[in-house]
Amino acid sequence: LQEPSLTKEERLQAFVTRAQVNYDGGQSTQSTQDFAKAAAAYQDRGCDHSDECVKLQKTMKHYVTELHRSKKIKPDQDLLNSYSIYTKTFPDDNEMLQRGASVAMDISQYAIAVQFYRNISTKNSFTDKEREAALLNEVTAAEKSQDTAQQKDSYLFYGKHSSNETKKFEVRYQLADLLYQDKQLKEA
């Protein structure tokens, strides 16, 4: 990494390799930090050679999926951080958005799950069925968070973006009930 003659792609590959070495050595937190540095370097410097960029993305995805495989029984914050880092770096990877949302739900990080689901529901690359599922999952995550502001936002977002009239009615009722419980009687 200190070699000045490295290309951007080689430097990025070195960051990812260092993250993998730390992970293999049992240093999960340090590995995630190195992975974050690799992602930041990727975002800052960009990637000039498309073949190398695709290869680097595959390497970074492999790192996250291997980390997930090793922590499948007991996912943790390091795994969620890796998904967050990856999806911020490569926001068009639908599969990883869905997996990240699932991990966030598994470890009760509902606010982060809401963001993952919101990203899914606003992307055109998902089918209508997948977007509808993401909208409903966002509502579920917001309800589990017990954060009334987040619940209200998710209910309103669902009402605005869903095409399922039956579920829209149910969500409007949930919103009215939430407002009533929060003593916002006029708005309820």
mmCIF file of C-alpha atoms in Angstrom, residues 52-183:
data_model
loop_
_atom_site.group_PDB
_atom_site.id
_atom_site.type_symbol
_atom_site.label_atom_id
_atom_site.label_comp_id
_atom_site.label_asym_id
_atom_site.label_seq_id
_atom_site.Cartn_x
_atom_site.Cartn_y
_atom_site.Cartn_z
ATOM 1 C CA GLU A 52 -10.543 -4.454 -13.233
ATOM 2 C CA CYS A 53 -13.497 -2.626 -11.684
ATOM 3 C CA VAL A 54 -15.813 -5.572 -12.283
ATOM 4 C CA LYS A 55 -13.210 -7.910 -10.817
ATOM 5 C CA LEU A 56 -12.776 -5.653 -7.791
ATOM 6 C CA GLN A 57 -16.542 -5.490 -7.226
ATOM 7 C CA LYS A 58 -16.692 -9.293 -7.381
ATOM 8 C CA THR A 59 -13.842 -9.512 -4.865
ATOM 9 C CA MET A 60 -15.589 -7.111 -2.497
ATOM 10 C CA LYS A 61 -18.878 -8.971 -2.868
ATOM 11 C CA HIS A 62 -17.075 -12.258 -2.215
ATOM 12 C CA TYR A 63 -15.604 -10.790 0.974
ATOM 13 C CA VAL A 64 -19.062 -9.815 2.277
ATOM 14 C CA THR A 65 -20.706 -13.093 1.301
ATOM 15 C CA GLU A 66 -17.899 -15.107 2.917
ATOM 16 C CA LEU A 67 -18.212 -13.021 6.069
ATOM 17 C CA HIS A 68 -21.950 -13.688 5.999
ATOM 18 C CA ARG A 69 -21.397 -17.395 5.490
ATOM 19 C CA SER A 70 -19.124 -17.550 8.520
ATOM 20 C CA LYS A 71 -21.607 -15.607 10.665
ATOM 21 C CA LYS A 72 -24.791 -17.171 9.318
ATOM 22 C CA ILE A 73 -25.706 -18.690 12.680
ATOM 23 C CA LYS A 74 -24.989 -15.506 14.632
ATOM 24 C CA PRO A 75 -24.882 -12.388 12.447
ATOM 25 C CA ASP A 76 -23.390 -9.329 14.126
ATOM 26 C CA GLN A 77 -22.785 -5.609 13.685
ATOM 27 C CA ASP A 78 -19.561 -6.173 11.695
ATOM 28 C CA LEU A 79 -21.523 -8.152 9.115
ATOM 29 C CA LEU A 80 -24.193 -5.470 8.900
ATOM 30 C CA ASN A 81 -21.509 -2.784 8.555
ATOM 31 C CA SER A 82 -19.977 -4.744 5.683
ATOM 32 C CA TYR A 83 -23.324 -4.884 3.890
ATOM 33 C CA SER A 84 -23.868 -1.171 4.470
ATOM 34 C CA ILE A 85 -20.416 -0.335 3.135
ATOM 35 C CA TYR A 86 -20.816 -2.567 0.106
ATOM 36 C CA THR A 87 -24.274 -1.279 -0.849
ATOM 37 C CA LYS A 88 -23.184 2.333 -0.494
ATOM 38 C CA THR A 89 -20.262 1.599 -2.801
ATOM 39 C CA PHE A 90 -22.298 -0.484 -5.255
ATOM 40 C CA PRO A 91 -25.901 0.726 -4.862
ATOM 41 C CA ASP A 92 -27.152 -1.205 -7.895
ATOM 42 C CA ASP A 93 -26.528 -4.651 -6.416
ATOM 43 C CA ASN A 94 -30.099 -5.668 -5.617
ATOM 44 C CA GLU A 95 -29.194 -9.021 -4.119
ATOM 45 C CA MET A 96 -26.904 -7.419 -1.554
ATOM 46 C CA LEU A 97 -29.529 -4.807 -0.627
ATOM 47 C CA GLN A 98 -31.962 -7.610 0.186
ATOM 48 C CA ARG A 99 -29.388 -9.577 2.146
ATOM 49 C CA GLY A 100 -28.347 -6.472 4.088
ATOM 50 C CA ALA A 101 -31.976 -5.789 5.017
ATOM 51 C CA SER A 102 -32.348 -9.358 6.220
ATOM 52 C CA VAL A 103 -29.221 -9.126 8.389
ATOM 53 C CA ALA A 104 -30.418 -5.819 9.862
ATOM 54 C CA MET A 105 -33.718 -7.442 10.821
ATOM 55 C CA ASP A 106 -31.929 -10.486 12.262
ATOM 56 C CA ILE A 107 -29.856 -8.362 14.641
ATOM 57 C CA SER A 108 -32.706 -5.984 15.521
ATOM 58 C CA GLN A 109 -31.222 -2.947 13.773
ATOM 59 C CA TYR A 110 -34.618 -1.866 12.527
ATOM 60 C CA ALA A 111 -33.738 1.701 11.525
ATOM 61 C CA ILE A 112 -31.030 0.362 9.205
ATOM 62 C CA ALA A 113 -33.424 -2.273 7.863
ATOM 63 C CA VAL A 114 -35.890 0.515 7.052
ATOM 64 C CA GLN A 115 -33.196 2.252 4.986
ATOM 65 C CA PHE A 116 -32.330 -0.933 3.109
ATOM 66 C CA TYR A 117 -35.998 -1.568 2.333
ATOM 67 C CA ARG A 118 -36.493 2.055 1.290
ATOM 68 C CA ASN A 119 -33.573 1.720 -1.134
ATOM 69 C CA ILE A 120 -35.124 -1.414 -2.585
ATOM 70 C CA SER A 121 -38.584 0.115 -2.971
ATOM 71 C CA THR A 122 -37.280 3.198 -4.781
ATOM 72 C CA LYS A 123 -35.187 1.343 -7.352
ATOM 73 C CA ASN A 124 -36.550 0.711 -10.834
ATOM 74 C CA SER A 125 -34.505 -2.469 -11.212
ATOM 75 C CA PHE A 126 -36.860 -4.416 -8.933
ATOM 76 C CA THR A 127 -40.159 -5.913 -10.031
ATOM 77 C CA ASP A 128 -43.435 -4.467 -8.751
ATOM 78 C CA LYS A 129 -43.858 -7.513 -6.531
ATOM 79 C CA GLU A 130 -40.375 -7.029 -5.001
ATOM 80 C CA ARG A 131 -41.012 -3.312 -4.458
ATOM 81 C CA GLU A 132 -44.347 -4.041 -2.774
ATOM 82 C CA ALA A 133 -42.672 -6.615 -0.513
ATOM 83 C CA ALA A 134 -39.969 -4.076 0.370
ATOM 84 C CA LEU A 135 -42.614 -1.467 1.221
ATOM 85 C CA LEU A 136 -44.397 -3.909 3.532
ATOM 86 C CA ASN A 137 -41.111 -5.037 5.084
ATOM 87 C CA GLU A 138 -40.203 -1.402 5.720
ATOM 88 C CA VAL A 139 -43.482 -0.939 7.599
ATOM 89 C CA THR A 140 -42.774 -4.086 9.625
ATOM 90 C CA ALA A 141 -39.246 -2.915 10.476
ATOM 91 C CA ALA A 142 -40.508 0.533 11.470
ATOM 92 C CA GLU A 143 -43.147 -1.011 13.729
ATOM 93 C CA LYS A 144 -40.561 -3.234 15.394
ATOM 94 C CA SER A 145 -38.361 -0.184 15.999
ATOM 95 C CA GLN A 146 -41.076 1.277 18.257
ATOM 96 C CA ASP A 147 -40.048 4.717 16.938
ATOM 97 C CA THR A 148 -43.277 6.592 16.229
ATOM 98 C CA ALA A 149 -41.630 9.077 13.867
ATOM 99 C CA GLN A 150 -40.163 6.244 11.827
ATOM 100 C CA GLN A 151 -43.474 4.396 11.837
ATOM 101 C CA LYS A 152 -45.339 7.479 10.644
ATOM 102 C CA ASP A 153 -42.799 8.076 7.890
ATOM 103 C CA SER A 154 -43.026 4.455 6.727
ATOM 104 C CA TYR A 155 -46.818 4.510 6.747
ATOM 105 C CA LEU A 156 -46.891 7.715 4.702
ATOM 106 C CA PHE A 157 -44.250 6.400 2.298
ATOM 107 C CA TYR A 158 -46.196 3.177 1.848
ATOM 108 C CA GLY A 159 -49.395 5.084 1.147
ATOM 109 C CA LYS A 160 -47.674 7.209 -1.446
ATOM 110 C CA HIS A 161 -45.825 4.424 -3.302
ATOM 111 C CA SER A 162 -47.891 1.273 -2.991
ATOM 112 C CA SER A 163 -50.309 0.112 -5.660
ATOM 113 C CA ASN A 164 -52.084 -2.383 -3.381
ATOM 114 C CA GLU A 165 -55.302 -0.581 -2.392
ATOM 115 C CA THR A 166 -56.307 -3.160 0.230
ATOM 116 C CA LYS A 167 -52.992 -2.901 2.063
ATOM 117 C CA LYS A 168 -53.024 0.892 1.665
ATOM 118 C CA PHE A 169 -56.300 0.966 3.571
ATOM 119 C CA GLU A 170 -54.803 -1.173 6.362
ATOM 120 C CA VAL A 171 -51.707 1.016 6.567
ATOM 121 C CA ARG A 172 -53.831 4.196 6.677
ATOM 122 C CA TYR A 173 -55.712 2.673 9.584
ATOM 123 C CA GLN A 174 -52.405 1.865 11.329
ATOM 124 C CA LEU A 175 -51.331 5.471 10.782
ATOM 125 C CA ALA A 176 -54.591 6.777 12.240
ATOM 126 C CA ASP A 177 -54.213 4.473 15.234
ATOM 127 C CA LEU A 178 -50.608 5.579 15.763
ATOM 128 C CA LEU A 179 -51.639 9.234 15.672
ATOM 129 C CA TYR A 180 -54.515 8.538 18.045
ATOM 130 C CA GLN A 181 -52.190 6.780 20.498
ATOM 131 C CA ASP A 182 -49.824 9.750 20.221
ATOM 132 C CA LYS A 183 -52.766 12.045 21.149
#
